[in-house]
Each structure stands twice: as structure tokens, then as C-alpha cells.
PDB file of C-alpha atoms in Angstrom:
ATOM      1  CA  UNK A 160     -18.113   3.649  -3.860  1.00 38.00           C
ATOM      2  CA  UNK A 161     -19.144   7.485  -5.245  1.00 39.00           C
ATOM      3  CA  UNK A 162     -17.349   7.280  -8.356  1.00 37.00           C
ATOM      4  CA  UNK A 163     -17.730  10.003 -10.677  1.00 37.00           C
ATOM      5  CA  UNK A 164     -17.962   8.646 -14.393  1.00 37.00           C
ATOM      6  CA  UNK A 165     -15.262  10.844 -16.506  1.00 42.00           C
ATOM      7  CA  UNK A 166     -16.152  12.080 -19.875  1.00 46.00           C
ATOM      8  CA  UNK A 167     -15.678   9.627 -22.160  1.00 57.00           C
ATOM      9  CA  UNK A 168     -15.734   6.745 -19.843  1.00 64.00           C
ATOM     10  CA  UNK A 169     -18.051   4.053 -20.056  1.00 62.00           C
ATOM     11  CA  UNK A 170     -21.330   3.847 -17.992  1.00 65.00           C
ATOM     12  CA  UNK A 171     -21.095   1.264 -14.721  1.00 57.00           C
ATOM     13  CA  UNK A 172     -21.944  -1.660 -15.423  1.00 64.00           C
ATOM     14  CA  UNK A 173     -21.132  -3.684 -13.021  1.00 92.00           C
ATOM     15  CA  UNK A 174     -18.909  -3.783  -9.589  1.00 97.00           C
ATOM     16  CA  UNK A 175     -15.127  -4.566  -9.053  1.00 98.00           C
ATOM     17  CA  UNK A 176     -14.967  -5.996  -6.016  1.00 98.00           C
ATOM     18  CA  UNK A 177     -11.951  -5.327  -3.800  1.00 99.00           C
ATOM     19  CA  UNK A 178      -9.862  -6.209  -0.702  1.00 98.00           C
ATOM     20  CA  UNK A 179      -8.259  -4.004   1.805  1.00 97.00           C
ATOM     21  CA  UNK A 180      -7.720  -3.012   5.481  1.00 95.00           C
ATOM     22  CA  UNK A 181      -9.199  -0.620   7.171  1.00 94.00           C
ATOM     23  CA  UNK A 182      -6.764   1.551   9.012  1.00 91.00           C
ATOM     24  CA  UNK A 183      -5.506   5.181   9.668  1.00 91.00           C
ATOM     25  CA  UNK A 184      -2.412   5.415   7.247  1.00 91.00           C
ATOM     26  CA  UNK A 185      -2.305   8.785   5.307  1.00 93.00           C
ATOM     27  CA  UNK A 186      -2.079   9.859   1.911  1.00 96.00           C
ATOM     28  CA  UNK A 187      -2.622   6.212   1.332  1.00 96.00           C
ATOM     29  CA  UNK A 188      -5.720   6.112   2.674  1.00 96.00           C
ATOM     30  CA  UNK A 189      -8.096   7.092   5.864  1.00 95.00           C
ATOM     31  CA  UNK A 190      -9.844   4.795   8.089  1.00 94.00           C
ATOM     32  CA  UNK A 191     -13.100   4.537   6.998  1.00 95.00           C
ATOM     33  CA  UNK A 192     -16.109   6.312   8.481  1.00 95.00           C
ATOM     34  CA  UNK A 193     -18.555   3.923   7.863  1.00 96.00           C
ATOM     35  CA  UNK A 194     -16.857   0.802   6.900  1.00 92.00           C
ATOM     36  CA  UNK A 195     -18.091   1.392   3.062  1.00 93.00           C
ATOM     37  CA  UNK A 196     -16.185   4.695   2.037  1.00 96.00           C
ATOM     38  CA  UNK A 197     -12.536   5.095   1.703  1.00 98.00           C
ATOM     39  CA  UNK A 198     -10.750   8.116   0.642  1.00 98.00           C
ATOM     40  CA  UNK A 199      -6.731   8.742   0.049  1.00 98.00           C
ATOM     41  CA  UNK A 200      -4.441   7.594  -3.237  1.00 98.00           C
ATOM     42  CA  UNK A 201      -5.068   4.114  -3.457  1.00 98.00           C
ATOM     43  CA  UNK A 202      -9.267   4.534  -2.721  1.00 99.00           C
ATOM     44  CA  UNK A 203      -8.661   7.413  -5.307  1.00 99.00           C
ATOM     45  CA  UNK A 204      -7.076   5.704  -8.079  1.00 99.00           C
ATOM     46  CA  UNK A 205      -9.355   2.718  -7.868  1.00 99.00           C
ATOM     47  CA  UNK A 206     -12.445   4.810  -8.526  1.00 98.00           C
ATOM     48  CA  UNK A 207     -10.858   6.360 -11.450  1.00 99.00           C
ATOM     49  CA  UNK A 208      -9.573   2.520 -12.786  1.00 99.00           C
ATOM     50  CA  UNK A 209     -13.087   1.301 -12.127  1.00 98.00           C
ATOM     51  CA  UNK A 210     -14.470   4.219 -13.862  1.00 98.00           C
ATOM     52  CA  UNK A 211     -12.458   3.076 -17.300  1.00 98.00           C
ATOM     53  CA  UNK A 212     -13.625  -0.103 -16.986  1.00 98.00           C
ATOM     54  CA  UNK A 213     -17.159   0.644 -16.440  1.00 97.00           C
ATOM     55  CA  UNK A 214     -17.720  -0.637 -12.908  1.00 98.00           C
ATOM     56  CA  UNK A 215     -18.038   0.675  -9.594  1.00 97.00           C
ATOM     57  CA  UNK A 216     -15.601  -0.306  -6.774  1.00 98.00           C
ATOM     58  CA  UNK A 217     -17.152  -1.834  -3.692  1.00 98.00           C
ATOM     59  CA  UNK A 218     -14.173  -2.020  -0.693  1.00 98.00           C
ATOM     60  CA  UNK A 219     -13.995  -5.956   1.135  1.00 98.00           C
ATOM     61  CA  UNK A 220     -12.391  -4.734   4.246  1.00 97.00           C
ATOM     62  CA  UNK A 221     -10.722  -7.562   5.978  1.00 95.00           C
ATOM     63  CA  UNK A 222      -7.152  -8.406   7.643  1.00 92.00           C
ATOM     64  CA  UNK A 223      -3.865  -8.069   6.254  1.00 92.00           C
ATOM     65  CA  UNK A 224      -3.289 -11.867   6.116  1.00 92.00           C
ATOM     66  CA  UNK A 225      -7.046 -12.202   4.180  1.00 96.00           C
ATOM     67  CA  UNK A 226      -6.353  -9.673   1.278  1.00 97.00           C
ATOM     68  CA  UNK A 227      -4.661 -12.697  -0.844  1.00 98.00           C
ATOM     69  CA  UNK A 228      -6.666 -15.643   0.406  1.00 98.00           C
ATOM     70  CA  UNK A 229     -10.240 -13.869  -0.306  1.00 98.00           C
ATOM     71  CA  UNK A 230      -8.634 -13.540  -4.391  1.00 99.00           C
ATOM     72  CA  UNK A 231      -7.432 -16.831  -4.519  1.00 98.00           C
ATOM     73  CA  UNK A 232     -10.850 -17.906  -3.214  1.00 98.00           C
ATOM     74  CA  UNK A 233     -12.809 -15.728  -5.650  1.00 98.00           C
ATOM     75  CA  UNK A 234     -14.160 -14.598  -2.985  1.00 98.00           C
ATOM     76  CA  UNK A 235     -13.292 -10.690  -4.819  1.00 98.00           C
ATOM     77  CA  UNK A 236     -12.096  -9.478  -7.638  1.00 98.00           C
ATOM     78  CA  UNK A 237      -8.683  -8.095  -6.288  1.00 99.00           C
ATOM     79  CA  UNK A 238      -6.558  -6.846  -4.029  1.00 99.00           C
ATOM     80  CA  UNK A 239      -5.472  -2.840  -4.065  1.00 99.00           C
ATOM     81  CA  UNK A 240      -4.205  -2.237  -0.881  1.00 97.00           C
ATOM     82  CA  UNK A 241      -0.298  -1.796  -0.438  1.00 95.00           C
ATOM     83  CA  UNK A 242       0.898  -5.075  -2.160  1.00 96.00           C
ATOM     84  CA  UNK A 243       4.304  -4.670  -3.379  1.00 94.00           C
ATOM     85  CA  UNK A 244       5.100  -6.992  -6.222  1.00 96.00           C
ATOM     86  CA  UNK A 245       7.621  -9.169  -4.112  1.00 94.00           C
ATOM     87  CA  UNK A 246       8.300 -13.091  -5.384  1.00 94.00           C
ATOM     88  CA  UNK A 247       6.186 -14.499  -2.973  1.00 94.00           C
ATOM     89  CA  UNK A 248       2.881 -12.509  -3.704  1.00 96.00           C
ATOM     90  CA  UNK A 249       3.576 -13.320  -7.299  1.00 98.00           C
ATOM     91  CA  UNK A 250       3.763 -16.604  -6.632  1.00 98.00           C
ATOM     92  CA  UNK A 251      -0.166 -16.428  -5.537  1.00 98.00           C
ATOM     93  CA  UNK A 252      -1.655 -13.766  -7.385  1.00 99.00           C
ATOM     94  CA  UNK A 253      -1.417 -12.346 -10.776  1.00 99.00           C
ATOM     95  CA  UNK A 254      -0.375  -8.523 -10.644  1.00 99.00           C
ATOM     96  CA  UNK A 255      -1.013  -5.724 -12.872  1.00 99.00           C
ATOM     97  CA  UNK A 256       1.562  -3.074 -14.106  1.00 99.00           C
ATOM     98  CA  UNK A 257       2.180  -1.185 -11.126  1.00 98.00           C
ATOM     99  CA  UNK A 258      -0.393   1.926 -10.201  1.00 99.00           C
ATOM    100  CA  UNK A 259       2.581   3.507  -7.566  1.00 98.00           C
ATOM    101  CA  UNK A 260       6.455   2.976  -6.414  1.00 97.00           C
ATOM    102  CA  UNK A 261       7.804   3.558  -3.380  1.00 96.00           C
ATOM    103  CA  UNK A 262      10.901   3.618  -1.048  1.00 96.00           C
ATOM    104  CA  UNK A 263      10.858   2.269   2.276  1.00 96.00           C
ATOM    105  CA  UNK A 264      11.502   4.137   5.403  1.00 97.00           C
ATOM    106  CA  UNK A 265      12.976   2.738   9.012  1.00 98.00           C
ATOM    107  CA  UNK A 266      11.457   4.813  11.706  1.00 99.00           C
ATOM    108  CA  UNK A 267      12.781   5.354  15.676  1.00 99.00           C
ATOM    109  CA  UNK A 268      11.555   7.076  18.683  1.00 99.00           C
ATOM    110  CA  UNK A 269      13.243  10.556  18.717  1.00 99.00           C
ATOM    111  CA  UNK A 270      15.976  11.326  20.650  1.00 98.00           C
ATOM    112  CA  UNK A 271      17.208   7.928  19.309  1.00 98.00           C
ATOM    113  CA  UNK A 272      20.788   8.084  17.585  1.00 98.00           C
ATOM    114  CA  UNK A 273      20.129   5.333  14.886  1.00 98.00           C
ATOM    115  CA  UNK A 274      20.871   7.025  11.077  1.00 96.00           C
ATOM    116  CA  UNK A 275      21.563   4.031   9.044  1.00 96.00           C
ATOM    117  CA  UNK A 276      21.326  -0.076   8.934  1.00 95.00           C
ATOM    118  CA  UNK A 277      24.944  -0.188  10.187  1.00 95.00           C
ATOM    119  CA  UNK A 278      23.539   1.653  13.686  1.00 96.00           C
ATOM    120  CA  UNK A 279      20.932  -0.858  14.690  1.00 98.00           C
ATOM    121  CA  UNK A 280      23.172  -3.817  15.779  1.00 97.00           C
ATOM    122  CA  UNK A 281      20.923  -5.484  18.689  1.00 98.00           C
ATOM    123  CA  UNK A 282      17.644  -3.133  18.147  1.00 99.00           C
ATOM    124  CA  UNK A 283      14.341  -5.056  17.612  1.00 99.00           C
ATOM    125  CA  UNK A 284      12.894  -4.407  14.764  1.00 99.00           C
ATOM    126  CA  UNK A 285       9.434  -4.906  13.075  1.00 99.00           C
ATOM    127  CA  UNK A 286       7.493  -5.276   9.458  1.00 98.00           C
ATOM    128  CA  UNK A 287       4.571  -6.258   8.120  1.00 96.00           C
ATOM    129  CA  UNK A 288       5.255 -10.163   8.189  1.00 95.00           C
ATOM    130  CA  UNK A 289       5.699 -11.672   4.160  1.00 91.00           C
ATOM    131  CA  UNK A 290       5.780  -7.925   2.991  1.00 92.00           C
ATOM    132  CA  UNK A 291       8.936  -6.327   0.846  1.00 92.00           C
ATOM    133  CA  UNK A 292       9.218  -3.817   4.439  1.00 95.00           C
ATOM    134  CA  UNK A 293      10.030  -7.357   6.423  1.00 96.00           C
ATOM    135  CA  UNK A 294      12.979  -7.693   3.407  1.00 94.00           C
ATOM    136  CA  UNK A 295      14.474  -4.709   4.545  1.00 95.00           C
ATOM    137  CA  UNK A 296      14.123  -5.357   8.132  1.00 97.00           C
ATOM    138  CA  UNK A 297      16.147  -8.634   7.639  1.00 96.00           C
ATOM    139  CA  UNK A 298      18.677  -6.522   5.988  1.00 94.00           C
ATOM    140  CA  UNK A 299      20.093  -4.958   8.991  1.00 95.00           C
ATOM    141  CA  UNK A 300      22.420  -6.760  10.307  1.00 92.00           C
ATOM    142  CA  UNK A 301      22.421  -7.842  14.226  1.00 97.00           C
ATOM    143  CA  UNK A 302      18.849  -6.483  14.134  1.00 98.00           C
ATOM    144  CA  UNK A 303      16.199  -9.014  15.984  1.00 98.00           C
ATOM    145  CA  UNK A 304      13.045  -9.048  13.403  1.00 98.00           C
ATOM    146  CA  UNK A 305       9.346  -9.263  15.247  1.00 98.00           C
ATOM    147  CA  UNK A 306       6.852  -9.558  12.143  1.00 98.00           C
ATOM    148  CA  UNK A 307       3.155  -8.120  13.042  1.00 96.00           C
ATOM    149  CA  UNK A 308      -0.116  -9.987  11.568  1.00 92.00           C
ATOM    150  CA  UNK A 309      -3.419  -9.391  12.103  1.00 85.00           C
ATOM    151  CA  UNK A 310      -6.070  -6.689  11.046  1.00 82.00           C
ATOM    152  CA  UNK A 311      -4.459  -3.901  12.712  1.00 87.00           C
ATOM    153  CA  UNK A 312      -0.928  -4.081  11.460  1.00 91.00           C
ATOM    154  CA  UNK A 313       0.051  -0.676  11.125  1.00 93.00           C
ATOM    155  CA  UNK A 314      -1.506   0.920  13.895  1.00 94.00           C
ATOM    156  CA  UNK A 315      -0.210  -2.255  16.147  1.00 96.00           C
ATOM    157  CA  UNK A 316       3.404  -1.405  14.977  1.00 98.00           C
ATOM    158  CA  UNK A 317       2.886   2.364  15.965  1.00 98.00           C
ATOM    159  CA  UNK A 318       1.841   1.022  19.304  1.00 98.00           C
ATOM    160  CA  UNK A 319       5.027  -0.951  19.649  1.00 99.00           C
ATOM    161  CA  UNK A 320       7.392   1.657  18.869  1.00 99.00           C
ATOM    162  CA  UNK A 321       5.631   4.200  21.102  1.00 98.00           C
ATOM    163  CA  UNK A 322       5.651   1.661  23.951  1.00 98.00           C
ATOM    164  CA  UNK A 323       9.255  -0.262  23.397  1.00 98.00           C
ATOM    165  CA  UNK A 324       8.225  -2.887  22.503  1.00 99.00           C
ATOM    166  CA  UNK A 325      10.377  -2.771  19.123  1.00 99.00           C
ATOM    167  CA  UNK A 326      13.293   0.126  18.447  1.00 99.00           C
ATOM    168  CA  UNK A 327      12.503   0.691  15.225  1.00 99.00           C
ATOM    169  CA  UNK A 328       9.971  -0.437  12.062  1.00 99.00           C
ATOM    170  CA  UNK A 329       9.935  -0.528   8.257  1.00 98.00           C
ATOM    171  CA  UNK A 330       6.696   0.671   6.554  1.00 97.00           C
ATOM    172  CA  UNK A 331       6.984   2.522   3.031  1.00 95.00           C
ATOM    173  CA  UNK A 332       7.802   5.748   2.708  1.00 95.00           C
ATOM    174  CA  UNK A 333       4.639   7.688   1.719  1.00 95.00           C
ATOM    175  CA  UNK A 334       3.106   6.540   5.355  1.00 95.00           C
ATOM    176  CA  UNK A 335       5.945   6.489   7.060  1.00 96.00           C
ATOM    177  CA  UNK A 336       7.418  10.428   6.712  1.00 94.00           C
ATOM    178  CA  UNK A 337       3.667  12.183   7.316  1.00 94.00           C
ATOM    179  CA  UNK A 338       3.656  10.224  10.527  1.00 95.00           C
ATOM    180  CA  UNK A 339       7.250  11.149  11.658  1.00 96.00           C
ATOM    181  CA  UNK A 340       6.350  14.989  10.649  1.00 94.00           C
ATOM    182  CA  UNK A 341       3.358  14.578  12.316  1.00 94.00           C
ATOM    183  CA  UNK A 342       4.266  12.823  15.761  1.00 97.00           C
ATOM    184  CA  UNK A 343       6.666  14.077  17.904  1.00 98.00           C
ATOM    185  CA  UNK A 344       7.482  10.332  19.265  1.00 98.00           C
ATOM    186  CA  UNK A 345       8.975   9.506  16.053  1.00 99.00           C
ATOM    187  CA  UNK A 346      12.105  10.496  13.552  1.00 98.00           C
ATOM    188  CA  UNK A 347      12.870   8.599  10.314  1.00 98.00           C
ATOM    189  CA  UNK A 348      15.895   6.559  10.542  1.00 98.00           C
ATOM    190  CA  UNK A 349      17.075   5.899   6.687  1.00 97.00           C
ATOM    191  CA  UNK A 350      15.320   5.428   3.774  1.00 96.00           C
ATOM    192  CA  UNK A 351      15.642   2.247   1.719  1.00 95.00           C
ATOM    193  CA  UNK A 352      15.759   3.353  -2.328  1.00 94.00           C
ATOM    194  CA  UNK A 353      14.004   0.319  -3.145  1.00 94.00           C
ATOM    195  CA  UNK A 354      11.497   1.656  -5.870  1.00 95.00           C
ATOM    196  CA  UNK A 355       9.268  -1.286  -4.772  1.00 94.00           C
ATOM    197  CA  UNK A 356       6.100  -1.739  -7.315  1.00 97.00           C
ATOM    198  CA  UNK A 357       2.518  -1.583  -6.017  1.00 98.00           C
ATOM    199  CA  UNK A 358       0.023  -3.262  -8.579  1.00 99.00           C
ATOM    200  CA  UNK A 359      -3.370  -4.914  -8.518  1.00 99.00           C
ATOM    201  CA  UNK A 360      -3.531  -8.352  -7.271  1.00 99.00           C
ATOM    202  CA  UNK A 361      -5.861 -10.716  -9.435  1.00 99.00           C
ATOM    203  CA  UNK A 362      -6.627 -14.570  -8.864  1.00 98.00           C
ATOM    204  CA  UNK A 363      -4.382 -16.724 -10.912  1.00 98.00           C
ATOM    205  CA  UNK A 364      -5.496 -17.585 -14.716  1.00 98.00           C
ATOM    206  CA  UNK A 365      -8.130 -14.342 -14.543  1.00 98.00           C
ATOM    207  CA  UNK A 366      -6.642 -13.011 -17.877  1.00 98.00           C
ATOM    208  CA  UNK A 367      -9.422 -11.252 -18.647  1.00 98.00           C
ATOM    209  CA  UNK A 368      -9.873  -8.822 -15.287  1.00 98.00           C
ATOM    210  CA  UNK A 369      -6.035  -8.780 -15.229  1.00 99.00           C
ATOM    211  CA  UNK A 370      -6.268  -7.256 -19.222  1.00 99.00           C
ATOM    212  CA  UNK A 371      -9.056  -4.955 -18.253  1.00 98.00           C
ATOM    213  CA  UNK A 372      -7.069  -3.205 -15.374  1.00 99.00           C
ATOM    214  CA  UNK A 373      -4.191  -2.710 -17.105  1.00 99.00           C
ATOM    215  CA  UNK A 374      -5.910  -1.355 -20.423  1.00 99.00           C
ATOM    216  CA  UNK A 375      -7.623   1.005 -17.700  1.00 99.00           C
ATOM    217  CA  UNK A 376      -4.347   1.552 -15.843  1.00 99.00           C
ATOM    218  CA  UNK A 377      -2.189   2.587 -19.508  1.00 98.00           C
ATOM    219  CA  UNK A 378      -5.611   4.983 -20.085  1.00 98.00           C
ATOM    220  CA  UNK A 379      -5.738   6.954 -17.205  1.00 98.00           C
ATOM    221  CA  UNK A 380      -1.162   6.827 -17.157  1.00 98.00           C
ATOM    222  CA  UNK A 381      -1.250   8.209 -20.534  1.00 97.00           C
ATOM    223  CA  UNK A 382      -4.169  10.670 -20.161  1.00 97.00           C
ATOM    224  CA  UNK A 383      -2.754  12.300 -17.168  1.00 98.00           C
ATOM    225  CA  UNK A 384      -5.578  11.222 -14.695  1.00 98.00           C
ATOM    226  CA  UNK A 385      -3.295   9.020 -12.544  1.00 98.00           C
ATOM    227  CA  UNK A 386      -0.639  11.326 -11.992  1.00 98.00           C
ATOM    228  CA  UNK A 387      -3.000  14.170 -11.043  1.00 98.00           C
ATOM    229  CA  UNK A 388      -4.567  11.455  -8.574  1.00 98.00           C
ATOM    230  CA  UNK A 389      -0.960  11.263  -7.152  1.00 98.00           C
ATOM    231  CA  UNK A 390      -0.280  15.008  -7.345  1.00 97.00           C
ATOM    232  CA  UNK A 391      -3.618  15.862  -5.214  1.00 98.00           C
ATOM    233  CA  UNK A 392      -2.596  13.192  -2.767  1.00 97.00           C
ATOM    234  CA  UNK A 393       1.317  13.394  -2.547  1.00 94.00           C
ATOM    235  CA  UNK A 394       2.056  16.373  -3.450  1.00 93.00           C
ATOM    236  CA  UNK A 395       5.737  16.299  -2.334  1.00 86.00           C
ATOM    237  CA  UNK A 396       6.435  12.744  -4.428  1.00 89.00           C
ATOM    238  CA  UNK A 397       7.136  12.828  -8.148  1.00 91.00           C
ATOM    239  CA  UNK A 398       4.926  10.846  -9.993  1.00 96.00           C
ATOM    240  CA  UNK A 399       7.131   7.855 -10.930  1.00 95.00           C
ATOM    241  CA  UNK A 400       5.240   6.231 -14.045  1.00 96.00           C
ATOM    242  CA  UNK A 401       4.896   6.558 -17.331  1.00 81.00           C
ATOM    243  CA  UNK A 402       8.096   8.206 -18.099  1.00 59.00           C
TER     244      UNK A 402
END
């Protein structure tokens, strides 16, 4: 909610509804105060999309596992909450062009030894379960994989590093090396250059919301918008698109 309409941008007319989670998980985005507002890149860029389009965005909170189903049920509009463009989400939602890309990053307590997927032979390692992270996870070889569900994902996997209960886990980057500089518990194994593809998720068929978001999305790409949306949020990540 709050968007600001742009110069030039159409008046709201109507509301985009979309999922997400509600969780802690900076410059991505904040928990939210009041279950209603949401600030960081993703809440950011979806105001300014919406704004394009002539609609206001109104946040669905839910669980992880729920983003997807709610779409498919028509339940909202979309998803735009940290769904990389793997196979299997394409197989059950229609995706934009992508809006971000990131790497992926492995993180360990500190004092922990582990520098690369060839060091973590026997470690127990966790991912978002059905996410591109769990890919990567599965990639290291000897490694025993615990996949997390549930509402609370990313907090629960902070929990289980801090606490032993896994060695290691794979988020994406832009979370994952704030909260290593941040938290003395933690240091950042490796980094996976996967250049993984964020984009809007959309109920199959809906050609016409799926047209609208990315005629919004090449806008506010070619006009600069997006990329200053990035630059106020991640300052220390090059803007990736529209090059």
C-alpha cells in the first residue's frame, strides 16, 4: 500500500493483489509492522510496477508453501516474493521477465572451516524445500539435505544453524551476506554464481495481467526507475537488467 503515483503514470484504478511472507530478511524486505505495510526491494519495486499499471498493491501475507496455491486458486493476482524461475514453478505459474538476479550463498557458523562444496562431505545442510537454494544444496556432494516448510522458513533456518541443528544453509545472496556481516554466529561459506531469475508469478492462461506487468516492468527497466529502486536498496549489487 502508499504508493506514490509517478508523473506520467496512470491514476489507480484498481488493486493488484499479491502473495508473500512475512518475515525479517533485509534489503529484500522487513517484517511488517502491521501486517499491511512492507518496505525493502521487492515491496519497493511492486509499488512502482503497480504504479505503471494503474493499481495499487495490497500484500496477501501467507506461508511459503501458499504463495503458488493462492495464484493458481485465483485467490490473488500474483506472487512477488523470492520466486526464482526454476522448472518446477514454471510448471504452475506463468512468470514475468525477471524484476532481479541473484547468486546463492552457503552460510556456516564461524569458526567453521568449510570454504567450498568439496568441504562439506557429511554436514547437514538446509534450503527452502522446492526452491532453486534446495538445487544447490543437493549439489554438494556427501551433504545430508533437511528442506524447511512452513510460514517461517527463513527465520526457522537461522534458528537451526544457530542451534546445530543443520551445519550449513543456502538462501540467496542479497539476504544471506547482510546477515553474515551482521551476526557474529555466522560466515559465508561459497557463493553459487547461479544468476537465478526472480519474476512475477501469474495464474496459468492470465495473458492479460502477465502482458500488463511486463509492459510495466520494460517501462520502469528502460526509464531508470527500477534500477534506482535497486541502487537505494542494494547499494553494493550492480543492477543486472536491462543491459
Amino acid at each position: 500500500m502508499g504508493v506514490r503515483t509517478v508523473l506520467g503514470d496512470p491514476p489507480v484504478s484498481a488493486v493488484l493483489r499479491l502473495a508473500c511472507i512475512d518475515a525479517d530478511a533485509p534489503p529484500l524486505f522487513n517484517a511488517s509492522p502491521d501486517g499491511i505495510h512492507r518496505t525493502g526491494y521487492e515491496p519497493a519495486a511492486a509499488d512502482l510496477v503497480a504504479s505503471v499499471m494503474g493499481r495499487e498493491v495490497e500484500w496477501v501475507i501467507t506461508g511459503w508453501d501458499n504463495m503458488i496455491p493462492m495464484v493458481q486458486r485465483g485467490e490473488v493476482d500474483a506472487v512477488w516474493c523470492g520466486q526464482g524461475m526454476i522448472p518446477e514453478r514454471i510448471a504452475l505459474v506463468d512468470f514475468t521477465q525477471p524484476y532481479a538476479i541473484f547468486n546463492e550463498t552457503t552460510l556456516v557458523r564461524t569458526g567453521d572451516p568449510a570454504n567450498s562444496p568439496t568441504t562439506m562431505n557429511g554436514y547437514k545442510v538446509g534450503a527452502i524445500a522446492g526452491s532453486a537454494n534446495l538445487k544447490v544444496a543437493q549439489s554438494i556432494v556427501g551433504a545430508e539435505i533437511v528442506e524447511f516448510t512452513g510460514p517461517s522458513v527463513f527465520e526457522d533456518m537461522i534458528d537451526a544453524l544457530r542451534t546445530g541443528a543443520v551445519d550449513a544453509f543456502v538462501d540467496d545472496d542479497v539476504v544471506m551476506i547482510p546477515l553474515a556481516e551482521k551476526d557474529p554466529d555466522f560466515v559465508v561459506a561459497f557463493t553459487a554464481e547461479t544468476r537465478n531469475p526472480w519474476g512475477v508469478g501469474v495464474q496459468k492462461g492470465n495473458s492479460e495481467l502477465l502482458g500488463e506487468l511486463n509492459s510495466a516492468l520494460d517501462t520502469v527497466i528502460a526509464d531508470g526507475r527500477l534500477a534506482k529502486v535497486w541502487n537505494d536498496w542494494m547499494p553494493n549489487l550492480s543492477f543486472p537488467l536491462g543491459r
